[in-house]
Amino acid sequence: MNESEQSRAPGHHAARLRRVLAEDSRTAELGVQITVEGAAVHLAGPVASGRHKDELDRVLREAAPEMRVYNDVWVVEADEPGSGEELR
Amino acid sequence: MIRIAAVGDVHLDENARGRLRPALERVGRHADVLLLSGDLTRHGTVGEMRVVAEEFSGLPVPVVAVLGNHDHHSDAVPEVTDVLHDHDIEVLEGDSVVLPIGPHRLGIAGVKGFGGGFAGKCASAFGEPEIKAFVRHTVDVADRLRKALDALDADARVALMHYAPIPETLQGEPPEIYPFLGSYLLSEAIDATDVDLAVHGHAHYGAEQGMTPAGVPVRNVAQPVIRTAFAVYSIEP
Ligand SMILES: [Fe+2]
Ligand SMILES: [Fe+2]
């Protein structure tokens, strides 16, 4: 495998995209899971807003225009809790 | 009985304004105090911290916070800390606060914490200066936590951190990144002092419940883990 093929290996590709989402100031996202399979990239995990989910989509499409993006990120629930836990 | 509400990793920005507020308005029914375990913002900007301050101010219970790594991202720690102070939110970093809760005094010591890893799989201060600086920061932070806990004169003690003190509450995260998620030095500080509860965040895919080697309950209250606006724990002083 030559160097350019190696950098396109799925593991490297996922690692590169993970860095893009962390370091692009529009996303600054370290908490989503990224998996690459062939020409498909799959995003999953909880985020704080629907707008942020869309931003992840946009940044990922820019960074990897040749790939199909499946964005299964969800907005984390923020309801009132039920009863608490008693510690002793 | 002291009832402690806690949440971390809310990662608020303009787009997420108000998302916790309906539940927070009712926090007084659940708890006597609210702890924030860091990563309150996405980029650590003053603008984002203003959203945080508005979300968590004017509540019927005192609010005490530590900052997380995201809150450090814009190198504006003094400025974002001021924003919280201006809204009567206490921010701890190597220091503590004692709150009167009914007849009891609740002591809270807080630090951001740092990585480094856990027994048998942790970094040591050896080799390149970058590695030594990384480990030294963890050692310093854990030391400050120990001193702050030691100095607390209270009926019940809580250690508030962003990074994890034990690996149990990281379960669900890839093991390869544990050294970036916490340090056993934090749990050594907790076990060397008389702590009733340790609270942290940072590990969005971690588990809520764990225990230090000496048996102190540890709770990961990262919002994606607890999946509510806050979690509530009661302790008997
Ligand atoms: Fe976080
Ligand atoms: Fe964090």
mmCIF file of C-alpha atoms and ligand atoms in Angstrom:
data_model
loop_
_atom_site.group_PDB
_atom_site.id
_atom_site.type_symbol
_atom_site.label_atom_id
_atom_site.label_comp_id
_atom_site.label_asym_id
_atom_site.label_seq_id
_atom_site.Cartn_x
_atom_site.Cartn_y
_atom_site.Cartn_z
ATOM 1 C CA MET A 1 0.000 0.000 0.000
ATOM 2 C CA ASN A 2 1.486 3.392 -0.952
ATOM 3 C CA GLU A 3 1.223 6.460 1.212
ATOM 4 C CA SER A 4 -1.863 8.029 -0.374
ATOM 5 C CA GLU A 5 -3.751 4.719 -0.290
ATOM 6 C CA GLN A 6 -2.775 4.313 3.321
ATOM 7 C CA SER A 7 -4.151 7.734 4.275
ATOM 8 C CA ARG A 8 -7.445 6.742 2.647
ATOM 9 C CA ALA A 9 -7.711 3.568 4.728
ATOM 10 C CA PRO A 10 -10.982 3.656 6.729
ATOM 11 C CA GLY A 11 -9.221 3.930 10.092
ATOM 12 C CA HIS A 12 -7.213 6.954 8.985
ATOM 13 C CA HIS A 13 -10.193 8.496 7.304
ATOM 14 C CA ALA A 14 -12.304 8.237 10.466
ATOM 15 C CA ALA A 15 -9.429 9.646 12.536
ATOM 16 C CA ARG A 16 -9.008 12.596 10.162
ATOM 17 C CA LEU A 17 -12.741 13.388 10.177
ATOM 18 C CA ARG A 18 -12.855 13.102 13.963
ATOM 19 C CA ARG A 19 -10.114 15.745 14.152
ATOM 20 C CA VAL A 20 -11.935 17.993 11.687
ATOM 21 C CA LEU A 21 -15.095 17.938 13.830
ATOM 22 C CA ALA A 22 -13.063 18.606 16.980
ATOM 23 C CA GLU A 23 -10.921 21.398 15.567
ATOM 24 C CA ASP A 24 -13.340 23.209 13.234
ATOM 25 C CA SER A 25 -14.636 26.081 15.328
ATOM 26 C CA ARG A 26 -18.163 25.644 13.943
ATOM 27 C CA THR A 27 -18.417 22.205 15.535
ATOM 28 C CA ALA A 28 -15.761 21.840 18.306
ATOM 29 C CA GLU A 29 -17.205 18.380 18.775
ATOM 30 C CA LEU A 30 -15.278 15.680 20.611
ATOM 31 C CA GLY A 31 -18.257 13.633 21.660
ATOM 32 C CA VAL A 32 -19.728 12.015 18.533
ATOM 33 C CA GLN A 33 -18.837 8.602 17.199
ATOM 34 C CA ILE A 34 -17.622 8.451 13.597
ATOM 35 C CA THR A 35 -17.413 5.254 11.608
ATOM 36 C CA VAL A 36 -16.330 4.941 7.994
ATOM 37 C CA GLU A 37 -17.396 2.055 5.783
ATOM 38 C CA GLY A 38 -16.430 2.279 2.146
ATOM 39 C CA ALA A 39 -17.772 5.591 0.854
ATOM 40 C CA ALA A 40 -20.153 6.042 3.775
ATOM 41 C CA VAL A 41 -19.521 7.913 6.978
ATOM 42 C CA HIS A 42 -21.827 7.385 9.928
ATOM 43 C CA LEU A 43 -22.228 9.852 12.796
ATOM 44 C CA ALA A 44 -23.876 8.962 16.087
ATOM 45 C CA GLY A 45 -24.088 10.376 19.581
ATOM 46 C CA PRO A 46 -25.809 12.964 21.736
ATOM 47 C CA VAL A 47 -25.524 16.731 21.132
ATOM 48 C CA ALA A 48 -27.029 19.811 22.763
ATOM 49 C CA SER A 49 -29.106 21.233 19.879
ATOM 50 C CA GLY A 50 -30.639 20.490 16.483
ATOM 51 C CA ARG A 51 -28.633 23.372 15.027
ATOM 52 C CA HIS A 52 -25.446 21.696 16.186
ATOM 53 C CA LYS A 53 -26.474 18.457 14.502
ATOM 54 C CA ASP A 54 -26.890 20.348 11.207
ATOM 55 C CA GLU A 55 -23.515 22.028 11.681
ATOM 56 C CA LEU A 56 -21.835 18.620 12.037
ATOM 57 C CA ASP A 57 -23.444 17.606 8.779
ATOM 58 C CA ARG A 58 -22.239 20.712 6.941
ATOM 59 C CA VAL A 59 -18.630 20.507 8.185
ATOM 60 C CA LEU A 60 -18.416 16.796 7.425
ATOM 61 C CA ARG A 61 -19.721 17.242 3.858
ATOM 62 C CA GLU A 62 -17.122 19.956 3.263
ATOM 63 C CA ALA A 63 -14.300 17.821 4.627
ATOM 64 C CA ALA A 64 -15.327 14.688 2.719
ATOM 65 C CA PRO A 65 -17.451 15.745 -0.286
ATOM 66 C CA GLU A 66 -16.955 12.335 -1.913
ATOM 67 C CA MET A 67 -18.606 10.486 0.952
ATOM 68 C CA ARG A 68 -22.229 9.766 1.850
ATOM 69 C CA VAL A 69 -23.027 11.138 5.292
ATOM 70 C CA TYR A 70 -25.468 9.329 7.582
ATOM 71 C CA ASN A 71 -26.156 11.644 10.505
ATOM 72 C CA ASP A 72 -27.834 9.755 13.370
ATOM 73 C CA VAL A 73 -26.834 12.282 16.008
ATOM 74 C CA TRP A 74 -29.654 13.035 18.464
ATOM 75 C CA VAL A 75 -30.438 15.927 20.794
ATOM 76 C CA VAL A 76 -29.995 14.826 24.402
ATOM 77 C CA GLU A 77 -33.075 14.921 26.657
ATOM 78 C CA ALA A 78 -33.229 17.621 29.363
ATOM 79 C CA ASP A 79 -36.384 16.817 31.338
ATOM 80 C CA GLU A 80 -36.932 17.031 35.071
ATOM 81 C CA PRO A 81 -35.594 13.880 36.781
ATOM 82 C CA GLY A 82 -37.704 11.362 38.683
ATOM 83 C CA SER A 83 -36.819 10.545 42.284
ATOM 84 C CA GLY A 84 -33.183 10.896 43.293
ATOM 85 C CA GLU A 85 -30.752 8.325 44.610
ATOM 86 C CA GLU A 86 -30.144 7.951 48.346
ATOM 87 C CA LEU A 87 -26.503 7.357 49.187
ATOM 88 C CA ARG A 88 -25.478 5.922 52.532
ATOM 89 C CA MET B 1 -30.548 14.734 54.681
ATOM 90 C CA ILE B 2 -28.792 16.948 52.113
ATOM 91 C CA ARG B 3 -30.119 16.733 48.548
ATOM 92 C CA ILE B 4 -27.569 17.471 45.837
ATOM 93 C CA ALA B 5 -28.505 18.113 42.211
ATOM 94 C CA ALA B 6 -25.730 17.887 39.640
ATOM 95 C CA VAL B 7 -25.188 18.085 35.882
ATOM 96 C CA GLY B 8 -22.226 18.590 33.554
ATOM 97 C CA ASP B 9 -21.427 18.763 29.850
ATOM 98 C CA VAL B 10 -24.445 20.844 28.956
ATOM 99 C CA HIS B 11 -22.306 22.463 26.209
ATOM 100 C CA LEU B 12 -24.611 25.434 25.824
ATOM 101 C CA ASP B 13 -24.347 28.035 23.094
ATOM 102 C CA GLU B 14 -26.800 30.484 21.546
ATOM 103 C CA ASN B 15 -28.546 27.594 19.731
ATOM 104 C CA ALA B 16 -29.227 25.680 22.925
ATOM 105 C CA ARG B 17 -30.407 28.616 25.046
ATOM 106 C CA GLY B 18 -33.223 27.726 27.444
ATOM 107 C CA ARG B 19 -33.177 23.981 26.868
ATOM 108 C CA LEU B 20 -32.723 23.091 30.555
ATOM 109 C CA ARG B 21 -34.617 26.022 31.992
ATOM 110 C CA PRO B 22 -38.099 24.439 32.357
ATOM 111 C CA ALA B 23 -36.671 21.621 34.490
ATOM 112 C CA LEU B 24 -34.307 23.964 36.354
ATOM 113 C CA GLU B 25 -37.205 26.159 37.441
ATOM 114 C CA ARG B 26 -38.290 23.164 39.553
ATOM 115 C CA VAL B 27 -34.884 22.231 40.971
ATOM 116 C CA GLY B 28 -35.911 23.504 44.430
ATOM 117 C CA ARG B 29 -38.432 20.641 44.705
ATOM 118 C CA HIS B 30 -35.633 18.132 44.248
ATOM 119 C CA ALA B 31 -32.509 19.551 45.830
ATOM 120 C CA ASP B 32 -30.829 21.999 48.227
ATOM 121 C CA VAL B 33 -27.886 22.825 45.961
ATOM 122 C CA LEU B 34 -26.976 22.480 42.267
ATOM 123 C CA LEU B 35 -23.479 21.450 41.166
ATOM 124 C CA LEU B 36 -22.175 22.007 37.619
ATOM 125 C CA SER B 37 -19.339 19.672 36.658
ATOM 126 C CA GLY B 38 -17.797 21.607 33.761
ATOM 127 C CA ASP B 39 -18.056 21.735 29.947
ATOM 128 C CA LEU B 40 -20.790 24.284 30.361
ATOM 129 C CA THR B 41 -19.976 25.808 26.951
ATOM 130 C CA ARG B 42 -18.832 24.522 23.580
ATOM 131 C CA HIS B 43 -15.859 26.871 22.925
ATOM 132 C CA GLY B 44 -15.356 28.643 26.267
ATOM 133 C CA THR B 45 -16.293 32.077 24.945
ATOM 134 C CA VAL B 46 -17.738 34.887 27.033
ATOM 135 C CA GLY B 47 -20.844 34.919 24.809
ATOM 136 C CA GLU B 48 -21.509 31.228 25.410
ATOM 137 C CA MET B 49 -20.893 31.598 29.143
ATOM 138 C CA ARG B 50 -23.496 34.373 29.250
ATOM 139 C CA VAL B 51 -26.024 31.848 27.912
ATOM 140 C CA VAL B 52 -24.902 29.435 30.659
ATOM 141 C CA ALA B 53 -25.159 32.126 33.337
ATOM 142 C CA GLU B 54 -28.696 33.025 32.293
ATOM 143 C CA GLU B 55 -29.695 29.362 32.194
ATOM 144 C CA PHE B 56 -28.443 28.684 35.747
ATOM 145 C CA SER B 57 -29.040 31.987 37.548
ATOM 146 C CA GLY B 58 -32.011 33.107 39.594
ATOM 147 C CA LEU B 59 -32.683 29.571 40.849
ATOM 148 C CA PRO B 60 -34.021 28.854 44.351
ATOM 149 C CA VAL B 61 -30.840 26.921 45.315
ATOM 150 C CA PRO B 62 -27.154 27.937 45.386
ATOM 151 C CA VAL B 63 -25.191 26.949 42.263
ATOM 152 C CA VAL B 64 -21.531 25.844 42.426
ATOM 153 C CA ALA B 65 -19.452 25.041 39.328
ATOM 154 C CA VAL B 66 -16.098 23.870 38.060
ATOM 155 C CA LEU B 67 -14.977 24.524 34.481
ATOM 156 C CA GLY B 68 -14.238 21.810 31.905
ATOM 157 C CA ASN B 69 -11.774 21.514 29.029
ATOM 158 C CA HIS B 70 -14.251 23.097 26.582
ATOM 159 C CA ASP B 71 -14.589 26.100 28.909
ATOM 160 C CA HIS B 72 -10.799 26.553 28.610
ATOM 161 C CA HIS B 73 -10.748 26.408 24.801
ATOM 162 C CA SER B 74 -10.770 30.184 24.150
ATOM 163 C CA ASP B 75 -8.055 30.897 26.764
ATOM 164 C CA ALA B 76 -10.533 33.164 28.557
ATOM 165 C CA VAL B 77 -10.842 31.454 31.928
ATOM 166 C CA PRO B 78 -10.765 34.652 34.045
ATOM 167 C CA GLU B 79 -13.379 36.286 31.801
ATOM 168 C CA VAL B 80 -15.803 33.337 31.711
ATOM 169 C CA THR B 81 -15.347 32.873 35.458
ATOM 170 C CA ASP B 82 -16.336 36.521 35.971
ATOM 171 C CA VAL B 83 -19.499 35.996 33.931
ATOM 172 C CA LEU B 84 -20.579 33.220 36.303
ATOM 173 C CA HIS B 85 -19.608 35.196 39.414
ATOM 174 C CA ASP B 86 -21.645 38.158 38.169
ATOM 175 C CA HIS B 87 -24.660 35.830 38.157
ATOM 176 C CA ASP B 88 -24.005 34.536 41.701
ATOM 177 C CA ILE B 89 -22.638 31.218 40.485
ATOM 178 C CA GLU B 90 -19.653 30.055 42.533
ATOM 179 C CA VAL B 91 -16.687 28.736 40.499
ATOM 180 C CA LEU B 92 -14.185 26.462 42.222
ATOM 181 C CA GLU B 93 -10.628 25.668 41.108
ATOM 182 C CA GLY B 94 -8.506 24.295 43.893
ATOM 183 C CA ASP B 95 -10.667 25.912 46.518
ATOM 184 C CA SER B 96 -13.907 25.225 48.353
ATOM 185 C CA VAL B 97 -17.137 26.628 49.655
ATOM 186 C CA VAL B 98 -19.246 25.738 52.714
ATOM 187 C CA LEU B 99 -23.026 26.135 52.373
ATOM 188 C CA PRO B 100 -25.510 26.033 55.235
ATOM 189 C CA ILE B 101 -28.210 23.472 54.360
ATOM 190 C CA GLY B 102 -30.795 23.420 57.159
ATOM 191 C CA PRO B 103 -28.874 22.501 60.324
ATOM 192 C CA HIS B 104 -25.910 21.127 58.324
ATOM 193 C CA ARG B 105 -22.844 22.585 56.654
ATOM 194 C CA LEU B 106 -22.154 21.148 53.201
ATOM 195 C CA GLY B 107 -18.545 21.528 52.048
ATOM 196 C CA ILE B 108 -17.720 21.405 48.345
ATOM 197 C CA ALA B 109 -14.166 21.359 47.005
ATOM 198 C CA GLY B 110 -13.679 21.640 43.252
ATOM 199 C CA VAL B 111 -11.063 21.322 40.513
ATOM 200 C CA LYS B 112 -11.206 20.842 36.766
ATOM 201 C CA GLY B 113 -8.991 17.763 37.101
ATOM 202 C CA PHE B 114 -7.026 16.364 34.171
ATOM 203 C CA GLY B 115 -6.008 13.177 32.362
ATOM 204 C CA GLY B 116 -3.132 10.812 32.987
ATOM 205 C CA GLY B 117 -4.890 7.498 33.296
ATOM 206 C CA PHE B 118 -5.469 4.897 35.929
ATOM 207 C CA ALA B 119 -3.431 2.476 38.016
ATOM 208 C CA GLY B 120 -1.248 0.245 35.899
ATOM 209 C CA LYS B 121 -2.055 2.101 32.680
ATOM 210 C CA CYS B 122 -1.115 5.662 33.536
ATOM 211 C CA ALA B 123 1.481 8.109 32.272
ATOM 212 C CA SER B 124 4.484 8.962 34.434
ATOM 213 C CA ALA B 125 6.672 12.055 34.508
ATOM 214 C CA PHE B 126 9.452 10.619 32.367
ATOM 215 C CA GLY B 127 11.033 11.489 29.024
ATOM 216 C CA GLU B 128 10.095 14.429 26.836
ATOM 217 C CA PRO B 129 9.175 17.772 28.408
ATOM 218 C CA GLU B 130 5.682 17.563 26.857
ATOM 219 C CA ILE B 131 4.938 14.325 28.717
ATOM 220 C CA LYS B 132 6.408 15.652 31.923
ATOM 221 C CA ALA B 133 4.317 18.849 31.666
ATOM 222 C CA PHE B 134 1.170 16.764 31.074
ATOM 223 C CA VAL B 135 1.791 14.592 34.130
ATOM 224 C CA ARG B 136 2.887 17.541 36.261
ATOM 225 C CA HIS B 137 -0.429 19.306 35.561
ATOM 226 C CA THR B 138 -2.359 16.257 36.791
ATOM 227 C CA VAL B 139 -0.218 15.992 39.903
ATOM 228 C CA ASP B 140 -0.716 19.710 40.656
ATOM 229 C CA VAL B 141 -4.462 19.558 40.152
ATOM 230 C CA ALA B 142 -4.863 16.464 42.351
ATOM 231 C CA ASP B 143 -2.728 18.114 44.999
ATOM 232 C CA ARG B 144 -4.928 21.209 44.997
ATOM 233 C CA LEU B 145 -8.024 19.026 45.335
ATOM 234 C CA ARG B 146 -6.511 17.193 48.308
ATOM 235 C CA LYS B 147 -5.595 20.449 50.056
ATOM 236 C CA ALA B 148 -9.012 21.977 49.424
ATOM 237 C CA LEU B 149 -10.767 18.868 50.769
ATOM 238 C CA ASP B 150 -8.434 18.699 53.749
ATOM 239 C CA ALA B 151 -9.148 22.302 54.711
ATOM 240 C CA LEU B 152 -12.951 21.837 54.652
ATOM 241 C CA ASP B 153 -14.668 22.278 57.985
ATOM 242 C CA ALA B 154 -18.113 20.810 57.259
ATOM 243 C CA ASP B 155 -20.602 18.071 58.190
ATOM 244 C CA ALA B 156 -20.584 16.559 54.689
ATOM 245 C CA ARG B 157 -18.013 16.842 51.900
ATOM 246 C CA VAL B 158 -18.348 16.683 48.127
ATOM 247 C CA ALA B 159 -15.511 16.589 45.580
ATOM 248 C CA LEU B 160 -16.577 18.302 42.345
ATOM 249 C CA MET B 161 -14.500 17.698 39.188
ATOM 250 C CA HIS B 162 -14.763 17.684 35.420
ATOM 251 C CA TYR B 163 -12.367 14.802 34.743
ATOM 252 C CA ALA B 164 -12.991 11.332 36.184
ATOM 253 C CA PRO B 165 -11.269 10.028 39.328
ATOM 254 C CA ILE B 166 -11.908 6.329 38.550
ATOM 255 C CA PRO B 167 -12.216 4.184 35.396
ATOM 256 C CA GLU B 168 -15.575 2.597 36.367
ATOM 257 C CA THR B 169 -17.601 5.659 35.391
ATOM 258 C CA LEU B 170 -15.845 5.707 31.988
ATOM 259 C CA GLN B 171 -17.269 2.343 30.971
ATOM 260 C CA GLY B 172 -18.780 2.826 27.518
ATOM 261 C CA GLU B 173 -15.892 5.013 26.335
ATOM 262 C CA PRO B 174 -13.164 3.422 24.185
ATOM 263 C CA PRO B 175 -10.457 2.140 26.614
ATOM 264 C CA GLU B 176 -7.765 3.709 24.388
ATOM 265 C CA ILE B 177 -8.831 7.202 25.464
ATOM 266 C CA TYR B 178 -9.120 6.603 29.234
ATOM 267 C CA PRO B 179 -5.807 8.465 29.838
ATOM 268 C CA PHE B 180 -7.474 11.601 28.406
ATOM 269 C CA LEU B 181 -10.579 11.207 30.543
ATOM 270 C CA GLY B 182 -9.235 11.164 34.069
ATOM 271 C CA SER B 183 -6.608 10.285 36.600
ATOM 272 C CA TYR B 184 -6.350 7.947 39.580
ATOM 273 C CA LEU B 185 -4.549 10.771 41.424
ATOM 274 C CA LEU B 186 -7.943 12.447 41.873
ATOM 275 C CA SER B 187 -9.354 9.379 43.635
ATOM 276 C CA GLU B 188 -6.234 9.197 45.822
ATOM 277 C CA ALA B 189 -6.988 12.763 46.947
ATOM 278 C CA ILE B 190 -10.626 11.814 47.598
ATOM 279 C CA ASP B 191 -9.698 8.696 49.564
ATOM 280 C CA ALA B 192 -7.107 10.566 51.648
ATOM 281 C CA THR B 193 -9.787 12.931 52.918
ATOM 282 C CA ASP B 194 -13.253 12.311 54.322
ATOM 283 C CA VAL B 195 -15.485 12.607 51.251
ATOM 284 C CA ASP B 196 -19.165 11.588 51.051
ATOM 285 C CA LEU B 197 -19.686 11.989 47.310
ATOM 286 C CA ALA B 198 -17.519 12.632 44.239
ATOM 287 C CA VAL B 199 -19.129 14.126 41.118
ATOM 288 C CA HIS B 200 -17.624 14.498 37.655
ATOM 289 C CA GLY B 201 -18.525 14.811 33.968
ATOM 290 C CA HIS B 202 -16.458 14.789 30.720
ATOM 291 C CA ALA B 203 -17.201 11.172 29.728
ATOM 292 C CA HIS B 204 -20.308 11.541 27.530
ATOM 293 C CA TYR B 205 -20.424 7.786 26.856
ATOM 294 C CA GLY B 206 -19.467 6.721 30.357
ATOM 295 C CA ALA B 207 -21.554 5.157 33.132
ATOM 296 C CA GLU B 208 -23.252 7.060 35.934
ATOM 297 C CA GLN B 209 -22.165 5.025 38.951
ATOM 298 C CA GLY B 210 -18.852 3.967 40.413
ATOM 299 C CA MET B 211 -16.872 3.896 43.637
ATOM 300 C CA THR B 212 -13.343 4.837 44.683
ATOM 301 C CA PRO B 213 -11.052 2.103 46.066
ATOM 302 C CA ALA B 214 -11.997 3.262 49.603
ATOM 303 C CA GLY B 215 -15.728 3.090 48.826
ATOM 304 C CA VAL B 216 -16.659 6.719 48.167
ATOM 305 C CA PRO B 217 -19.560 6.902 45.689
ATOM 306 C CA VAL B 218 -18.601 8.512 42.351
ATOM 307 C CA ARG B 219 -21.260 9.801 39.955
ATOM 308 C CA ASN B 220 -20.693 10.803 36.325
ATOM 309 C CA VAL B 221 -23.345 13.462 35.694
ATOM 310 C CA ALA B 222 -22.447 14.271 32.069
ATOM 311 C CA GLN B 223 -25.801 15.232 30.607
ATOM 312 C CA PRO B 224 -25.705 12.605 27.835
ATOM 313 C CA VAL B 225 -25.208 9.992 30.593
ATOM 314 C CA ILE B 226 -27.961 11.075 33.000
ATOM 315 C CA ARG B 227 -30.341 12.095 30.141
ATOM 316 C CA THR B 228 -32.209 14.539 32.376
ATOM 317 C CA ALA B 229 -31.631 18.219 33.189
ATOM 318 C CA PHE B 230 -29.859 17.158 36.413
ATOM 319 C CA ALA B 231 -29.438 14.122 38.644
ATOM 320 C CA VAL B 232 -30.181 14.139 42.388
ATOM 321 C CA TYR B 233 -28.283 12.386 45.203
ATOM 322 C CA SER B 234 -29.108 12.589 48.909
ATOM 323 C CA ILE B 235 -26.515 12.141 51.589
ATOM 324 C CA GLU B 236 -26.972 11.790 55.336
ATOM 325 C CA PRO B 237 -24.374 13.960 57.112
HETATM 326 FE FE FE C 1 -18.088 17.457 27.536
HETATM 327 FE FE FE C 2 -14.863 17.588 28.768
#
